[in-house]
XYZ file of C-alpha atoms in Angstrom:
337
model
C 1.907 3.398 -18.619
C 1.877 1.823 -22.038
C -1.405 0.576 -23.387
C -4.972 1.072 -22.264
C -6.302 -0.408 -19.050
C -8.442 -3.415 -19.883
C -10.445 -5.954 -17.982
C -9.152 -9.460 -17.476
C -10.729 -10.720 -20.686
C -8.659 -8.180 -22.606
C -11.480 -5.911 -23.703
C -10.559 -2.246 -24.115
C -12.497 0.716 -22.763
C -12.841 2.417 -19.418
C -12.790 0.919 -15.948
C -15.373 -1.607 -14.840
C -17.515 -0.845 -11.827
C -16.191 -1.957 -8.471
C -18.932 -4.137 -6.928
C -20.842 -2.668 -3.990
C -18.961 -3.443 -0.766
C -20.072 -4.845 2.560
C -18.426 -2.968 5.445
C -17.441 -5.433 8.183
C -15.545 -5.309 11.481
C -16.362 -1.626 12.178
C -14.375 -1.813 15.415
C -11.159 -1.556 13.370
C -10.296 2.118 12.932
C -8.156 3.011 9.928
C -7.078 -0.433 8.620
C -4.391 0.987 6.321
C -3.352 -2.445 5.035
C -5.274 -5.733 4.906
C -3.450 -8.939 3.917
C -4.221 -12.656 3.703
C -2.005 -15.565 4.751
C -1.752 -18.888 2.914
C -4.876 -20.193 4.679
C -6.964 -17.130 3.763
C -6.900 -15.621 7.264
C -6.849 -11.822 7.099
C -4.793 -9.416 9.169
C -5.187 -5.656 9.523
C -3.510 -2.940 11.577
C -5.538 -0.244 13.333
C -4.937 3.397 14.226
C -4.642 2.536 17.938
C -1.802 0.082 17.281
C -3.864 -3.106 17.400
C -3.268 -5.985 14.998
C -6.517 -7.731 14.077
C -7.086 -11.264 12.795
C -10.197 -11.853 10.681
C -11.741 -14.908 9.125
C -14.394 -14.437 6.452
C -16.922 -16.797 4.945
C -17.023 -17.104 1.147
C -19.955 -14.672 1.210
C -17.822 -12.022 2.942
C -19.518 -12.381 6.315
C -17.210 -12.265 9.333
C -16.650 -15.550 11.142
C -14.044 -14.051 13.488
C -12.568 -10.618 14.226
C -10.066 -10.578 17.093
C -7.373 -8.124 18.191
C -4.334 -10.403 18.637
C -1.486 -7.969 19.395
C -0.594 -4.315 19.915
C 2.504 -2.692 18.436
C 2.552 0.387 20.663
C 2.716 2.539 17.544
C 0.875 2.873 14.226
C 0.975 -0.264 12.041
C 0.849 0.255 8.276
C 2.035 -2.450 5.843
C 1.803 -6.124 6.839
C 3.232 -9.390 5.506
C 2.344 -12.878 6.812
C 5.257 -15.323 7.148
C 5.062 -19.089 6.538
C 5.651 -19.902 10.219
C 2.605 -17.915 11.345
C 4.341 -14.684 12.346
C 3.575 -11.317 10.780
C 5.940 -8.617 9.565
C 4.676 -5.131 10.397
C 5.868 -1.747 9.189
C 5.069 0.565 12.068
C 5.274 4.246 11.173
C 6.531 5.107 14.646
C 8.485 2.034 15.786
C 10.100 0.698 12.605
C 10.078 -2.841 11.218
C 8.476 -5.323 13.629
C 7.718 -9.018 13.843
C 4.453 -9.965 15.546
C 3.376 -13.397 16.741
C -0.449 -13.360 16.559
C -0.649 -16.556 18.645
C 1.038 -15.039 21.694
C 0.661 -11.319 21.049
C 4.452 -10.932 21.205
C 6.074 -8.010 19.365
C 9.787 -7.671 18.642
C 11.724 -4.996 16.772
C 13.656 -6.162 13.711
C 14.982 -2.730 12.731
C 14.526 0.775 14.113
C 17.444 2.543 12.435
C 19.191 2.699 9.060
C 22.881 3.610 8.865
C 22.703 5.087 12.358
C 19.621 7.233 11.653
C 16.223 6.470 13.209
C 13.939 4.462 10.949
C 10.857 6.615 10.517
C 7.780 6.158 8.379
C 8.307 2.504 7.475
C 5.463 1.885 5.052
C 5.107 -1.557 3.434
C 6.908 -4.885 3.508
C 7.339 -8.209 1.736
C 9.566 -11.246 2.285
C 11.420 -13.751 0.096
C 11.535 -17.502 0.601
C 15.068 -17.303 2.052
C 13.920 -14.939 4.804
C 15.180 -11.724 3.217
C 12.838 -8.839 3.994
C 12.231 -5.889 1.676
C 10.449 -2.793 2.927
C 9.830 0.830 2.042
C 10.252 4.140 3.828
C 7.854 6.767 2.523
C 9.806 9.823 3.660
C 12.978 10.646 5.541
C 11.814 14.209 6.140
C 8.263 13.848 7.426
C 6.524 11.338 9.653
C 3.087 9.832 9.216
C 1.325 12.713 10.969
C 2.735 15.084 8.345
C 2.548 12.822 5.313
C 0.870 15.589 3.345
C 4.008 17.686 3.738
C 6.065 15.120 1.852
C 3.350 14.626 -0.718
C 3.053 18.347 -1.497
C 6.716 19.220 -1.143
C 7.582 16.265 -3.405
C 10.771 15.625 -1.440
C 11.902 12.465 -3.202
C 13.294 11.045 0.051
C 11.578 7.651 -0.071
C 13.606 4.440 0.047
C 13.524 0.738 -0.699
C 15.430 -1.255 1.943
C 16.611 -4.838 2.328
C 17.123 -6.753 5.574
C 18.904 -10.082 5.219
C 18.563 -12.665 8.019
C 20.855 -11.649 10.844
C 21.872 -8.444 9.063
C 21.092 -4.742 9.234
C 18.974 -2.690 6.801
C 20.672 -1.630 3.584
C 19.384 0.871 1.025
C 18.596 -0.547 -2.423
C 16.880 2.534 -3.873
C 16.888 6.128 -2.682
C 15.232 9.274 -4.003
C 11.793 7.685 -4.428
C 8.681 9.836 -4.487
C 6.757 8.759 -1.389
C 7.644 5.065 -1.597
C 4.664 3.026 -0.509
C 3.568 -0.506 -1.380
C 6.088 -3.215 -2.220
C 5.531 -6.707 -3.621
C 7.732 -9.564 -4.804
C 7.269 -11.165 -8.228
C 5.987 -14.761 -8.159
C 9.425 -16.041 -9.258
C 11.221 -13.586 -6.912
C 13.139 -12.099 -9.851
C 12.097 -8.530 -9.088
C 10.296 -6.233 -6.684
C 7.563 -3.741 -7.495
C 7.440 -0.484 -5.529
C 4.554 1.976 -5.605
C 5.711 5.596 -5.760
C 2.618 7.489 -4.652
C 4.064 10.915 -5.428
C 4.978 9.923 -8.994
C 1.837 7.908 -9.887
C 3.964 4.964 -10.991
C 5.050 1.434 -10.171
C 8.812 0.969 -10.245
C 10.603 -2.341 -10.729
C 13.819 -3.355 -8.964
C 15.502 -6.392 -10.484
C 16.901 -9.004 -8.101
C 18.230 -11.597 -10.559
C 19.674 -11.810 -14.049
C 22.154 -9.583 -15.871
C 20.271 -6.430 -14.797
C 20.137 -7.313 -11.105
C 20.465 -4.257 -8.891
C 18.946 -1.898 -11.463
C 15.547 -0.208 -11.510
C 13.117 0.779 -14.237
C 9.394 1.478 -14.596
C 6.764 -1.259 -14.612
C 3.726 1.025 -15.043
C 3.569 4.810 -15.340
C 0.923 7.490 -15.661
C -1.478 5.811 -13.228
C -4.880 7.529 -12.911
C -4.380 8.033 -9.175
C -1.883 7.835 -6.331
C -0.872 4.185 -5.741
C -0.686 2.976 -2.159
C -0.263 -0.602 -0.929
C 0.488 -3.518 -3.241
C -0.414 -7.191 -2.952
C 0.154 -10.267 -5.083
C -3.056 -11.995 -6.106
C -3.590 -15.770 -6.403
C -3.466 -15.300 -10.192
C 0.045 -13.802 -9.997
C -1.160 -10.257 -10.720
C 0.006 -7.235 -8.758
C -2.992 -5.508 -7.170
C -2.688 -1.852 -6.219
C -5.081 0.499 -4.445
C -5.326 4.121 -5.597
C -5.827 6.311 -2.535
C -7.378 9.101 -4.614
C -7.544 10.214 -8.251
C -4.779 12.359 -9.687
C -5.083 16.082 -9.012
C -4.210 18.696 -11.638
C -3.446 21.138 -8.827
C -0.972 18.772 -7.168
C 0.678 18.046 -10.526
C 1.051 21.797 -11.116
C 2.571 22.272 -7.658
C 5.040 19.428 -8.234
C 6.342 21.262 -11.300
C 7.136 24.400 -9.302
C 10.426 25.274 -7.543
C 11.154 23.563 -4.253
C 10.673 26.764 -2.255
C 7.160 27.197 -3.631
C 6.265 23.613 -2.780
C 7.555 24.011 0.752
C 5.667 27.278 1.199
C 2.445 25.631 0.030
C 2.851 22.978 2.715
C 3.689 25.521 5.413
C 0.553 27.506 4.560
C -1.643 24.394 4.672
C -0.050 23.349 7.944
C -0.526 26.764 9.532
C -4.163 26.947 8.443
C -4.703 23.283 9.428
C -5.923 22.413 5.963
C -5.964 18.856 4.641
C -7.044 16.824 1.641
C -10.427 15.281 2.481
C -10.982 11.667 1.375
C -12.163 11.486 -2.226
C -15.433 9.603 -2.937
C -13.835 7.614 -5.771
C -12.526 4.158 -4.892
C -10.309 2.481 -7.490
C -8.124 -0.616 -7.657
C -5.925 -1.852 -10.498
C -4.160 -5.104 -11.312
C -1.086 -5.598 -13.498
C 0.524 -8.678 -14.958
C 4.183 -9.339 -14.093
C 5.195 -7.915 -17.491
C 3.469 -4.622 -16.614
C 0.442 -5.188 -18.817
C -2.881 -4.066 -17.305
C -5.164 -6.847 -16.086
C -7.958 -5.139 -14.129
C -9.353 -1.666 -13.531
C -12.283 -1.405 -11.100
C -13.778 1.876 -9.940
C -16.649 3.212 -7.851
C -17.259 6.936 -8.309
C -19.565 7.327 -5.283
C -18.113 4.836 -2.905
C -19.308 4.652 0.716
C -15.774 3.470 1.517
C -13.225 6.165 0.679
C -9.458 6.604 0.497
C -8.799 2.954 -0.267
C -5.180 2.304 0.721
C -5.013 -1.464 0.222
C -6.596 -4.233 -1.797
C -6.244 -7.956 -1.196
C -7.696 -10.502 -3.590
C -8.818 -13.880 -2.291
C -10.425 -16.646 -4.337
C -13.903 -15.109 -4.219
C -13.463 -11.634 -2.765
C -11.711 -8.313 -2.964
C -10.916 -6.999 0.525
C -10.203 -3.280 0.850
C -8.548 -1.308 3.625
C -8.564 2.433 4.283
C -6.534 4.641 6.577
C -9.523 7.000 6.805
C -12.461 4.627 7.422
C -13.691 2.265 10.111
C -13.910 -1.410 9.222
C -12.821 -3.200 6.076
C -14.758 -3.332 2.810
C -15.514 -6.699 1.220
C -16.582 -6.950 -2.438
C -17.463 -10.014 -4.498
C -14.735 -10.549 -7.066
C -16.273 -9.892 -10.479
C -15.761 -12.547 -13.153
C -14.579 -11.535 -16.590
C -18.155 -11.507 -17.891
C -19.709 -10.042 -14.743
C -21.408 -6.666 -15.439
C -20.407 -5.598 -11.897
C -23.454 -3.780 -10.459
C -22.784 -0.085 -9.885
C -22.644 1.569 -6.490
């Protein structure tokens, strides 16, 4: 990533402190992604397959928290649609469309080129109804995500689903493709590659349409879900800081990486959630806009961040409830956790 991460006012230096969060709606287990619709209503998917609708006051207090649908699988990335429906990437069922008003769930895609669609991760939609979504791995499912992460398979994908069509592959060979977001002018997509600690850009218009390059590289952690803020910035949650051990393993031969995963699997070892919570924001040109971090966060493994007018709303695949932080102004000292 070129340049030093700065705060919104453009000052250099290290990250600012992520404001202390309020944990709300503890009945939601593992809200991997939290998103807001045009009216500011929040939606989150839970480990048991439930889709929750939440309405927050400006202070962050919960006015409503209601389970409105159930996917029958494990919802990950979400995207509200203008008509009130919700796109859902379900790690077990594929790409879904949910109507929160009726609780209805329908499958939009459950296979790609004749192969089952597994580990659908995050999704966004264009104004013309075209849907873009990611697949984190074609080798491992959600329950064995660590296998893909350690083995560094490079089997992630970016897919496109046109209205009335079938999924087509735009990018293949991605390192654990995760969050995806559309530029404000819909000229390009941004894809988070968790296994490569980078944000990749796929151009949709102009003379370089259909090509990919890097928007931001060398991130200080593993990027997860992406969202577009009201200021036009791309917000990204870092699930955990970068690990020197993982980087070393990624540089080893494929057989060594696979053996490392097999050993961890046999011994039932895992990577415990890290106590550091960190979120970043980038301008559409790739320049850094925000860097907020809590080194002893009570809310760990932050997998999504959604900015509203007054708040930052965080989701985590490992925690119960969502975390709500006041959005710090450019001159806000941001009280430490």
